[in-house]
Short mmCIF file of C-alpha atoms in Angstrom, two decimals:
data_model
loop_
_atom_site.label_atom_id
_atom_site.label_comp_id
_atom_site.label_asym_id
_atom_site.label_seq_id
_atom_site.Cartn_x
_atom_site.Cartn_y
_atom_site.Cartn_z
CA UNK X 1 -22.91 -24.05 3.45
CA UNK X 2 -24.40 -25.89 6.67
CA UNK X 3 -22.62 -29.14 5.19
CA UNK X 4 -19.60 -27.65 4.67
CA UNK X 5 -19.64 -26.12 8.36
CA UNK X 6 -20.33 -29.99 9.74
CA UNK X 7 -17.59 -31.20 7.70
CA UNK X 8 -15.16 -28.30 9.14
CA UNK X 9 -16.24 -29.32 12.69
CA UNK X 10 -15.79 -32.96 11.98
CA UNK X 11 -12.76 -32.67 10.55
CA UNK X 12 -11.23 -31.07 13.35
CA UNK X 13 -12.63 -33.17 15.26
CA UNK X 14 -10.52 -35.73 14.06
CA UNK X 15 -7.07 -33.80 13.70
CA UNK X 16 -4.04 -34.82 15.08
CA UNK X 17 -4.50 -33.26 17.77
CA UNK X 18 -7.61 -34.42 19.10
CA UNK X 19 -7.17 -37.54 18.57
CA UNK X 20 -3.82 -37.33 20.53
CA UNK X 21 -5.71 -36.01 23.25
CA UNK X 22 -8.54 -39.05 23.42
CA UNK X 23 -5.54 -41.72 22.84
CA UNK X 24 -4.01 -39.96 26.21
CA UNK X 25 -7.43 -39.89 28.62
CA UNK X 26 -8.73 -43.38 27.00
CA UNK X 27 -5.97 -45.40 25.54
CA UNK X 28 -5.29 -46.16 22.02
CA UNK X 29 -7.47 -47.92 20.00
CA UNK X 30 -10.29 -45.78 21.55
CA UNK X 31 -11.45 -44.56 17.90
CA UNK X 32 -14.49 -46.46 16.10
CA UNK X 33 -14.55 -47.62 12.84
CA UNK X 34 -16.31 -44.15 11.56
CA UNK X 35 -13.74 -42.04 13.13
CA UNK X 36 -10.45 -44.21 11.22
CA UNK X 37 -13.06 -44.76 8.02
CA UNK X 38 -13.04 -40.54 7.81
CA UNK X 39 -9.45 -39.88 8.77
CA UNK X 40 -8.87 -42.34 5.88
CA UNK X 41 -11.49 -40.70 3.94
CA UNK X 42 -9.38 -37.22 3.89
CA UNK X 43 -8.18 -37.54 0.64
CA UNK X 44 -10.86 -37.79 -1.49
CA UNK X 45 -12.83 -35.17 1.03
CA UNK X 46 -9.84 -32.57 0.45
CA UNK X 47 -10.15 -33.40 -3.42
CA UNK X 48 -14.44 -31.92 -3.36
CA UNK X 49 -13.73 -29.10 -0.53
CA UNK X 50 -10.40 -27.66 -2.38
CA UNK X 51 -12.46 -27.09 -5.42
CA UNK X 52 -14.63 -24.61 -3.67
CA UNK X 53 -11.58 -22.58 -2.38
CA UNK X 54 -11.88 -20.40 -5.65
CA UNK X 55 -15.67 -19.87 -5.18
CA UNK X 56 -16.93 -16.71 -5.97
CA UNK X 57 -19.17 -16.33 -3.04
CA UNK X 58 -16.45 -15.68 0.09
CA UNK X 59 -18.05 -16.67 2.78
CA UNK X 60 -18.17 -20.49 0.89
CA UNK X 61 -14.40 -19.80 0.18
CA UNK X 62 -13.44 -19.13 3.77
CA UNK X 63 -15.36 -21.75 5.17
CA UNK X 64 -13.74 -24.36 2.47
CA UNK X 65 -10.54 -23.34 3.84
CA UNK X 66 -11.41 -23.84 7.71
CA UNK X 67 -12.71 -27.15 6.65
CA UNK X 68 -9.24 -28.01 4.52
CA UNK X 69 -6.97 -26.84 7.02
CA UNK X 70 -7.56 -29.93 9.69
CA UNK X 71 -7.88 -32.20 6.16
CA UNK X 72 -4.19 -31.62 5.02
CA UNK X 73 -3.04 -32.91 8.48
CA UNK X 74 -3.25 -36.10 6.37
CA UNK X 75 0.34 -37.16 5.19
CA UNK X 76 -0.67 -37.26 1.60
CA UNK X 77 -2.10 -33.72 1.74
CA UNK X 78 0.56 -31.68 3.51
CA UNK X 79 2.25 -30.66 0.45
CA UNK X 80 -1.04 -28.54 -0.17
CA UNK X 81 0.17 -26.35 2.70
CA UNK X 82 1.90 -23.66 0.74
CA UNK X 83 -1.48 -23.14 -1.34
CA UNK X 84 -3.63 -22.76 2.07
CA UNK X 85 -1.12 -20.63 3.74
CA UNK X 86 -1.88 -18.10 0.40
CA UNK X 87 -5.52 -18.79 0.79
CA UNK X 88 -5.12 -17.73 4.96
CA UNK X 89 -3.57 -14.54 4.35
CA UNK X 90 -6.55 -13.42 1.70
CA UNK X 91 -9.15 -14.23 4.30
CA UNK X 92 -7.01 -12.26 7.02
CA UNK X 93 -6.87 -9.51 4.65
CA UNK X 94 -10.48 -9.22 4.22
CA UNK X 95 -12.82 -11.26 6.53
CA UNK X 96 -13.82 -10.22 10.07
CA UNK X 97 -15.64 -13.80 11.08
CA UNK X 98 -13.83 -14.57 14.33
CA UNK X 99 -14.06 -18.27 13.93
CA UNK X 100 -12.28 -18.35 10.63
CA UNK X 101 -9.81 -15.90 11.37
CA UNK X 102 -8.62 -18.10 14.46
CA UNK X 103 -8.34 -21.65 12.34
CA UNK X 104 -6.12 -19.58 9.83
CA UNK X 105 -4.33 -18.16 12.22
CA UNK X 106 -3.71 -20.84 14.57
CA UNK X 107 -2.57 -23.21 10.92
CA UNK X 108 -0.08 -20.60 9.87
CA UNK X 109 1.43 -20.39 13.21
CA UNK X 110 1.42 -24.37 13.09
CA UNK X 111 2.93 -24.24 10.11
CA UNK X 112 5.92 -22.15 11.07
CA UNK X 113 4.32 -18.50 9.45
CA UNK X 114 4.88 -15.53 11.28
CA UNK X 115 1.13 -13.94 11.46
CA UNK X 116 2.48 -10.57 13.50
CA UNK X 117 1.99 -8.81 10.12
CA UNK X 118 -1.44 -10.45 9.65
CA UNK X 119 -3.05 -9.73 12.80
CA UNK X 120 -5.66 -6.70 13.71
CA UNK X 121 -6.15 -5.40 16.78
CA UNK X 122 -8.87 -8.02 17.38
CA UNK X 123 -7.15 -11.24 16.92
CA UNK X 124 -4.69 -9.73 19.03
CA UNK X 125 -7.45 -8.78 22.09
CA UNK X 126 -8.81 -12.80 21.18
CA UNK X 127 -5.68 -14.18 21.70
CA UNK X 128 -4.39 -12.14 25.09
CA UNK X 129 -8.20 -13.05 25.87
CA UNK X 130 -7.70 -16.71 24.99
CA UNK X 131 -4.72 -16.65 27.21
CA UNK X 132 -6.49 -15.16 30.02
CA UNK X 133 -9.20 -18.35 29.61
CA UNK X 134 -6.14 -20.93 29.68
CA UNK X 135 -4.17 -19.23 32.74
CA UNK X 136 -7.09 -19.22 34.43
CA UNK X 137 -8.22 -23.33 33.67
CA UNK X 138 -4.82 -24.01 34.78
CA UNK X 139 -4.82 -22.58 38.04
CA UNK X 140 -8.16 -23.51 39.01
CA UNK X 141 -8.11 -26.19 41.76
CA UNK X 142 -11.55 -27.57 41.77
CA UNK X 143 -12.92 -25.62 44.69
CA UNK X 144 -15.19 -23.05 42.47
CA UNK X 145 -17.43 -21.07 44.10
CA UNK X 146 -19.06 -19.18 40.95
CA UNK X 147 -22.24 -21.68 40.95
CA UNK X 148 -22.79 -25.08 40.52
CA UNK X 149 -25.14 -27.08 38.31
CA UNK X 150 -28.77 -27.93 39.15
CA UNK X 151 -28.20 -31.88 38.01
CA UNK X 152 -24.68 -33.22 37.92
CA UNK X 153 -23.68 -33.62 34.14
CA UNK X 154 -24.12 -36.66 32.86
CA UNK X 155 -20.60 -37.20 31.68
#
């Protein structure tokens, strides 16, 4: 299960959108060998994680579909949308793990779903609270006064 979390994280680590995001702070071409090797790699990485999708243990099922959901970003995968879309709205209908209730929900809503129906009470206080987090990031102007740090980062 720990392998399939790493491969979830990595994976989205190298969505779309990420990658977007590093091309736009560092310039194209930013992106190592490794990180082009695994994007290419999502194929035949899709191909071992969709299998586990019908596990019968659910937490292994929900956290194969978190780890699919960034995979079928690749253009030979996005037909398998339709089949992860029905695979999001069983976990929504039965899981609580806030983590894998916000990758499915943020993928349907990608893909054009309508999750008001699929939403609890929770995801809806996570995403006003989300909101709240973003609003205030973008009106920050770099004079906080909350604390500092006792080093400057190394970054």
């Amino acid at each position: 299960m720990q392998l399939l979390d790493w491969l979830g994280d990595t994976a989205n680590d190298a969505n779309e959108e990420c990658v977007a995001i590093d091309e736009h702070h560092y310039g194209e071409g930013i992106h190592d060998e490794q990180m082009r090797a695994f994007r290419n790699a999502r194929p035949a990485i899709f191909s071992a994680v969709h299998r586990l999708l019908g596990h019968d243990d659910a937490d292994v099922r929900h956290t194969a579909l978190v780890t699919a959901i960034p995979l079928i970003e690749h253009p030979l995968l996005t037909p398998h949308q339709a089949d992860l879309a029905d695979h999001a709205r069983r976990l929504l209908a039965t899981s609580t793990d806030r983590h894998h209730r916000d990758r499915v929900l943020d993928a349907l809503k990608a893909w054009g779903h309508d999750t008001s129906a699929l939403e609890n009470p929770s995801d809806i206080a996570a995403r006003e609270h989300y909101a709240r987090l973003r609003a205030a990031r973008a009106s920050w102007d770099g004079n906080w006064t909350g604390g500092s740090y006792s080093d400057d980062p190394p970054f």
